[in-house]
Coordinates of C-alpha atoms and ligand atoms in Angstrom, one line a residue:
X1 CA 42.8 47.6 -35.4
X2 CA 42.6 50.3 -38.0
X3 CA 42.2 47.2 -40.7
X4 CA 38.7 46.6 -38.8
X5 CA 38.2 49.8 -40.6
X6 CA 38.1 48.6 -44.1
X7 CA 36.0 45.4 -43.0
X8 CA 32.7 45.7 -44.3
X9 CA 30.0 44.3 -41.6
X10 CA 29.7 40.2 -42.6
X11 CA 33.1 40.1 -44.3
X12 CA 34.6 37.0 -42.9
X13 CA 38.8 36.9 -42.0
X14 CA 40.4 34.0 -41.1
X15 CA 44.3 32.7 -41.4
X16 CA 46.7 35.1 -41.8
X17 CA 43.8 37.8 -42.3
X18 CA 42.6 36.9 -39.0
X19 CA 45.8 36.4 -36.6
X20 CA 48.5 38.8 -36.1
X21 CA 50.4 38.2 -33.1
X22 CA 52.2 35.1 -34.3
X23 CA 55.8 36.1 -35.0
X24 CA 57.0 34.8 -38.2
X25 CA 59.9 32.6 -37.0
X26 CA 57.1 30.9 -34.7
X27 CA 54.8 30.1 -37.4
X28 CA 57.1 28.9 -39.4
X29 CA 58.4 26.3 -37.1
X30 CA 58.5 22.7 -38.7
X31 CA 55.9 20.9 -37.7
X32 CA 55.3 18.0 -35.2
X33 CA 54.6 14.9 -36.0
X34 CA 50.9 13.9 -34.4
X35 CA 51.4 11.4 -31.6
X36 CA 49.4 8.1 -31.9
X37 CA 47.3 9.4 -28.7
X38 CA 45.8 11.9 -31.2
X39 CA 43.3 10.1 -33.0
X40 CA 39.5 11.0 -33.8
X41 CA 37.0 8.5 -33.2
X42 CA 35.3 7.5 -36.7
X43 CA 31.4 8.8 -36.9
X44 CA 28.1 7.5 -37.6
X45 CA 28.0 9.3 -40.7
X46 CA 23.9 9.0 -40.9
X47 CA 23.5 10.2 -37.5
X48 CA 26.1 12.9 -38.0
X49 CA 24.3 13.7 -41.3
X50 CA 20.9 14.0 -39.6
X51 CA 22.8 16.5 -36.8
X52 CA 23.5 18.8 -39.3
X53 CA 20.7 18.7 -41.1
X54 CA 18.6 20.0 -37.8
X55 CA 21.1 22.7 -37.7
X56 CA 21.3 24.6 -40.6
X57 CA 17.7 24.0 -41.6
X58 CA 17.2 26.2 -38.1
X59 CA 19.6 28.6 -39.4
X60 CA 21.8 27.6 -36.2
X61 CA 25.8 27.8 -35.7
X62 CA 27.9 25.5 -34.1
X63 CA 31.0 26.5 -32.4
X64 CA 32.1 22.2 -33.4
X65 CA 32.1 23.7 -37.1
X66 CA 32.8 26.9 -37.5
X67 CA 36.5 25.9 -34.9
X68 CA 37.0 23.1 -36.6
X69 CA 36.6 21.1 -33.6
X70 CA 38.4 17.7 -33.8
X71 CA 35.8 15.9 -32.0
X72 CA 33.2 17.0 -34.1
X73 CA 31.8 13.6 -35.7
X74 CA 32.0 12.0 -32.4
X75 CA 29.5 14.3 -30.9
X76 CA 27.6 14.5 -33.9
X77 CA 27.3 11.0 -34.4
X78 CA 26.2 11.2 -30.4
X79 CA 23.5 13.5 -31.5
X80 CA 24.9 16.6 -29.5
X81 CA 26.4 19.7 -30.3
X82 CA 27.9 23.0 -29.2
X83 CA 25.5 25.8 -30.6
X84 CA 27.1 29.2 -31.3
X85 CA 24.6 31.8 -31.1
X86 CA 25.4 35.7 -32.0
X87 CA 26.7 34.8 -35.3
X88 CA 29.4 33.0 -36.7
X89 CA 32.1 36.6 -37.0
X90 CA 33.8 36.9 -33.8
X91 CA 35.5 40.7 -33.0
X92 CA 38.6 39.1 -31.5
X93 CA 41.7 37.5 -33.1
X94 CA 42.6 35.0 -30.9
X95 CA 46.0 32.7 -32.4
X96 CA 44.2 29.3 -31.8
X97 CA 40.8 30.0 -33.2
X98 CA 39.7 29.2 -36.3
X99 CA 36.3 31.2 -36.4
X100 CA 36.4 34.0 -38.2
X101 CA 37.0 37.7 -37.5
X102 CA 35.4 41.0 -38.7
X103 CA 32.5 43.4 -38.4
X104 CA 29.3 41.2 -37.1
X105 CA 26.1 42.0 -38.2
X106 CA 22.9 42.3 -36.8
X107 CA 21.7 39.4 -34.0
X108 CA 19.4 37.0 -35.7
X109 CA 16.0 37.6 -33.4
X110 CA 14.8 34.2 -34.1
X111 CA 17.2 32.6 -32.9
X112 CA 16.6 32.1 -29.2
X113 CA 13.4 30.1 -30.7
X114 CA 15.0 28.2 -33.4
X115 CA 17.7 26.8 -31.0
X116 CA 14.4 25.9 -28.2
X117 CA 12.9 24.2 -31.4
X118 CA 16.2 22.5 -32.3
X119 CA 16.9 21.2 -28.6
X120 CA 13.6 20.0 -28.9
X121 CA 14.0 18.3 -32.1
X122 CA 17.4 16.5 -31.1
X123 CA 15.8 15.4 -27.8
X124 CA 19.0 16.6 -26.2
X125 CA 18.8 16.1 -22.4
X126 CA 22.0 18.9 -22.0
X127 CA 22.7 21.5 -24.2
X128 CA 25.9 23.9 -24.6
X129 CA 25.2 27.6 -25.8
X130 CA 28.6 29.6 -26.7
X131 CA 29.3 32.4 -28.7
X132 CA 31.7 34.2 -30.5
X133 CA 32.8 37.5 -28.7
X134 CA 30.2 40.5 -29.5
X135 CA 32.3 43.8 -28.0
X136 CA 30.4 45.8 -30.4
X137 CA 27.2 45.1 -28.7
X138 CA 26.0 47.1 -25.8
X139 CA 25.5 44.3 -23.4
X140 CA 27.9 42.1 -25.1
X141 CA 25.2 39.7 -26.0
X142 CA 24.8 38.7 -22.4
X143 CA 20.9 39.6 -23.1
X144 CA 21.1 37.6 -26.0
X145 CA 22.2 34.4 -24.0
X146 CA 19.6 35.4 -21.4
X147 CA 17.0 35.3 -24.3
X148 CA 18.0 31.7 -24.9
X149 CA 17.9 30.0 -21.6
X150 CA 14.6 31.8 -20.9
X151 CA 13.6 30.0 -24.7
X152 CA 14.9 26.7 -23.7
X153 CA 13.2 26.7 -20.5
X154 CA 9.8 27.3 -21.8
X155 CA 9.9 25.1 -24.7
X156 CA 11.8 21.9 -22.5
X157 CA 12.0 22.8 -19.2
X158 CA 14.3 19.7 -18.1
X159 CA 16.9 20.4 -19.9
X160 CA 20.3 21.5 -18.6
X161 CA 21.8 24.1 -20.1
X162 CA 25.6 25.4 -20.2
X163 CA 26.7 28.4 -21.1
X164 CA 30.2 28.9 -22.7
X165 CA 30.4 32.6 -22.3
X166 CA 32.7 35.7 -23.7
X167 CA 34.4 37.5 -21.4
X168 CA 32.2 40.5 -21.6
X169 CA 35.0 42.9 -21.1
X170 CA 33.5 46.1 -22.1
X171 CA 30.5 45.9 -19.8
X172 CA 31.2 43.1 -17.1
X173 CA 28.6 44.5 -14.4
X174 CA 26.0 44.9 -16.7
X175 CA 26.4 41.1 -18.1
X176 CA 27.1 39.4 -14.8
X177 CA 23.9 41.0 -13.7
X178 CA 21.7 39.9 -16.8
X179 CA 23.0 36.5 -16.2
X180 CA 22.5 36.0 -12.4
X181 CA 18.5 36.8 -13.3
X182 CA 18.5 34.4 -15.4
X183 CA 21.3 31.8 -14.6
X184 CA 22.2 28.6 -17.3
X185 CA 22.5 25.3 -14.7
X186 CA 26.6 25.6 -15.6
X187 CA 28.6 29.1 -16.0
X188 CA 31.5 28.6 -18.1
X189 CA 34.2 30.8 -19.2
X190 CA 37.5 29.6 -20.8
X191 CA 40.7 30.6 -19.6
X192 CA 42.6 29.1 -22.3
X193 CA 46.5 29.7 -21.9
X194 CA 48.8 30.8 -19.3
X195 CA 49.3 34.4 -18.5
X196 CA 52.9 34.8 -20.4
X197 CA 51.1 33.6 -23.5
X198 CA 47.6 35.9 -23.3
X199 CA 49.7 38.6 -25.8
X200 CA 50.1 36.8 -28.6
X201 CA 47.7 33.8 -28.1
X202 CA 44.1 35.8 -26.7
X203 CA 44.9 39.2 -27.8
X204 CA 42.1 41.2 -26.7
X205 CA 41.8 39.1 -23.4
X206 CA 43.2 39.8 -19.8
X207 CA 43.5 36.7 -17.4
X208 CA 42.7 38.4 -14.4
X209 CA 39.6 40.2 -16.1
X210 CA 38.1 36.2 -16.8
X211 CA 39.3 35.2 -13.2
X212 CA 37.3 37.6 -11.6
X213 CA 34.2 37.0 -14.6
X214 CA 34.3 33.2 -13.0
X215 CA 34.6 34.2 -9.5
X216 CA 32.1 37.0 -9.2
X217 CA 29.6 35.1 -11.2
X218 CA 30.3 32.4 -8.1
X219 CA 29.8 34.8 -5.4
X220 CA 26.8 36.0 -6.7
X221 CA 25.2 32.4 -7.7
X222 CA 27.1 30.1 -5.3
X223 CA 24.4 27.6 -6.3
X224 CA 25.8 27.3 -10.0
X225 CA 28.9 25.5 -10.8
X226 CA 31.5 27.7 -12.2
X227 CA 33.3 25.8 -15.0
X228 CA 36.6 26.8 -17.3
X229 CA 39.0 25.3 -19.5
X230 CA 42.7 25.2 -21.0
X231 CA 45.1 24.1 -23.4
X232 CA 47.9 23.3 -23.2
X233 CA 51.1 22.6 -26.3
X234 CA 51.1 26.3 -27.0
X235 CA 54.5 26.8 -25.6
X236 CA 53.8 26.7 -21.7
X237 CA 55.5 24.6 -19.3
X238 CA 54.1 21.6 -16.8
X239 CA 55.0 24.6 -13.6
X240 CA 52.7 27.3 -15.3
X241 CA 50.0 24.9 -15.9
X242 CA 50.2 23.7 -11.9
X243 CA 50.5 27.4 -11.0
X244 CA 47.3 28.9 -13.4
X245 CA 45.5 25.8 -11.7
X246 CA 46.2 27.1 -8.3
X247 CA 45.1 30.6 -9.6
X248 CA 41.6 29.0 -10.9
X249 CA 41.0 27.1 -7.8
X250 CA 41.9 30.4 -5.9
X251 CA 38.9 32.2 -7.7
X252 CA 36.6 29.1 -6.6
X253 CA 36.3 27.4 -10.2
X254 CA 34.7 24.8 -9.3
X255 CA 35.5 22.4 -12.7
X256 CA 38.2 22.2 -15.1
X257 CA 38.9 21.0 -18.8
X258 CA 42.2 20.3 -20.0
X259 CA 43.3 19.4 -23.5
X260 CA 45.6 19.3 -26.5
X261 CA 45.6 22.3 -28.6
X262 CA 45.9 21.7 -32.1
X263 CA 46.5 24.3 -34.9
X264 CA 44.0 25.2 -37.6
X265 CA 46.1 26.2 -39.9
X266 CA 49.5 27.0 -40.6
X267 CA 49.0 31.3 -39.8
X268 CA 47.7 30.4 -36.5
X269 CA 49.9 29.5 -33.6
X270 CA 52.2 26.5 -33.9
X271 CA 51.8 23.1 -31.7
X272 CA 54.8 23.8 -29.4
X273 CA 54.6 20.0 -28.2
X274 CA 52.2 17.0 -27.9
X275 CA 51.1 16.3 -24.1
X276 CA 51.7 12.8 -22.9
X277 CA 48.4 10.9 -21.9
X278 CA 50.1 10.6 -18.5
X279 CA 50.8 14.4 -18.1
X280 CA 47.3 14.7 -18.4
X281 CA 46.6 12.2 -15.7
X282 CA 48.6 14.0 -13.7
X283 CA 47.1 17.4 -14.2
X284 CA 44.1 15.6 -13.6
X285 CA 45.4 14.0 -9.7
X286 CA 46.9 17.7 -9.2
X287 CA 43.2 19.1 -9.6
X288 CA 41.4 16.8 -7.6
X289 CA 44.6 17.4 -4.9
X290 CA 43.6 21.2 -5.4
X291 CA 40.0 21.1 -4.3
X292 CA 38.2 21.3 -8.2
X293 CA 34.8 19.4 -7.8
X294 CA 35.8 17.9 -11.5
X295 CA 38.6 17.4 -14.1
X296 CA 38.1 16.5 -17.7
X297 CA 42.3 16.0 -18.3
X298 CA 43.1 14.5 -22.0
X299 CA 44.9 14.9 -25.6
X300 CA 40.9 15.1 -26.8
X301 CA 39.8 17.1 -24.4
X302 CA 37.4 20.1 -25.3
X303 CA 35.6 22.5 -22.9
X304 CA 32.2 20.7 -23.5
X305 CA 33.0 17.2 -24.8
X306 CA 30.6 14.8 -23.8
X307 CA 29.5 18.6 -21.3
X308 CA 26.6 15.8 -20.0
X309 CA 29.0 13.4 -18.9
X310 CA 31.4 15.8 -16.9
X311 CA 28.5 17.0 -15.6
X312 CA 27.6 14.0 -13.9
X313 CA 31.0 13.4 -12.8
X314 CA 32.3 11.1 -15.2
X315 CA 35.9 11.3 -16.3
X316 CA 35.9 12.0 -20.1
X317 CA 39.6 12.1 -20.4
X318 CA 40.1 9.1 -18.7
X319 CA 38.2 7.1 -21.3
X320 CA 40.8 8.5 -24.7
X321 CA 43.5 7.1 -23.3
X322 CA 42.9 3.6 -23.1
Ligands
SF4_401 S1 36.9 35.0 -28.7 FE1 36.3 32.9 -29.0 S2 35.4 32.7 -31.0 FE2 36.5 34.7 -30.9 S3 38.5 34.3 -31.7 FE3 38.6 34.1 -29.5 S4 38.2 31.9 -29.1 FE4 37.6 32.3 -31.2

């Protein structure tokens, strides 16, 4: 960490100035051909426009752009986004990320206003509010999150909101508490990987630390759905995928997304393989077999694609395969 050091507060790292735990040999792996199952559905550039327009002129992030998300002119041209609120610098270095690392700055105070007015503005009926991870921060930036329900409630109070949270590692009671006063209508946290990859793929991260994030959040608000995610083609097998499923369900998750990672660039981790369609529909039958109340299982598949849909129940990872 001592290179954190010579970081100056708003410098942005990303590549190979960002992620260190992929060995060489691994990174420089040839790479896979894409399958045909990995396609992106082609936008409605004028309603994506318009999308992005509302953002920056609220002086809003979105997680879509700043990770490079695959799907992002599909949701765009659907008129919703993921909002990333507490900057666009993140203090971790995880391998699969492509948001950048460094020294954040200060929060933006306007912000839990601005992204009311916006989810006003885009007439969005849900709304997903993540965040980079804030471990400088005393609280983490759970009070932050806090401040933006509470801002989305007054401005449009039927809205549904989910929040896509850090794992609040250096202060976990005093987040969890700040959040069960003022609870989103979904609590999500993303697992990610398998526990033999956390090293080098979530540095920074513990597995068991998010498990017990999810579950205690449950316990304490068993009225909110607990929701968290995966990928899967960083080098895992089909048995450790089953097994961290069994793990999730055994810490009362109560809704799962599954989907294909794919790399950002060529520092961070490689794409070990490409998931068949029908490997997803399997994880997907395993899940339901396991108890989770929902599975979004699919090559496509992000932790809030089409977040309204899964919501109500509707397979989203059903729908990119055919
Ligand atoms: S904590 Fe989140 S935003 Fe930060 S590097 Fe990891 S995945 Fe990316």
């Amino acid at each position: 960490m001592s290179q954190t050091n010579k970081v100056n507060i708003g410098d942005k790292l990303r590549d190979d100035k960002k992620v260190r735990t992929i060995a060489k040999e691994e990174a420089d792996r040839p790479y896979l051909r894409k399958p045909d199952w990995i396609r992106v559905k082609l936008p409605n550039i004028s309603k994506m426009t318009q999308v992005k327009d509302t953002i920056h002129s609220n002086k809003l992030h979105t997680v879509c752009e700043e990770a490079s998300c695959p799907n992002l002119s599909e949701c765009f041209g659907h008129g919703t986004a993921t909002f990333m609120i507490l900057g666009d610098i993140c203090t971790r270095r995880c391998a699969f990320c492509d948001v950048a690392f460094g020294r954040p700055g200060a929060i933006d105070p306007m912000e839990p206003a601005n992204l009311a007015a916006t989810v006003a503005d885009m007439g969005l009926k849900y709304v997903v509010v993540t965040s980079v991870d804030r471990d400088d921060l005393p609280d983490a930036g759970a009070g932050h999150f806090a401040n933006c329900i509470r801002a989305i409630r007054k401005r449009t109070p039927n809205v549904l909101i989910e929040i896509l949270t850090p794992d609040f590692r250096p202060c976990l009671d005093k987040a969890l508490n700040i959040l069960i006063e003022t609870p989103p209508d979904v609590f999500n946290h993303n697992v990610e990987t398998v526990p033999r990859l956390y090293k080098s793929i979530r540095p920074g991260a513990r597995l068991e630390h998010s498990l017990t994030l999810l579950q205690r959040y449950k316990v304490a608000r068993p009225d909110i759905p607990t929701k968290s995610g995966l990928m899967v083609g960083l080098g895992e097998t089909d048995d450790e995928v089953i097994e961290l499923l069994q793990m999730m369900r055994d810490h009362n998750i109560d809704r799962i997304t599954i989907g294909q990672y794919l790399q950002p660039s060529k520092h961070h981790a490689p794409v070990m393989r490409y998931v068949h369609p029908d490997t997803f529909a399997e994880y997907a039958r395993i899940g339901h077999d396991m108890g989770f109340e929902h599975v979004a299982s699919g090559p496509m598949v992000r932790s809030s694609y089409h977040a309204d849909l899964q919501n109500a129940g509707i397979d989203v990872g059903k729908s990119q395969s055919e």
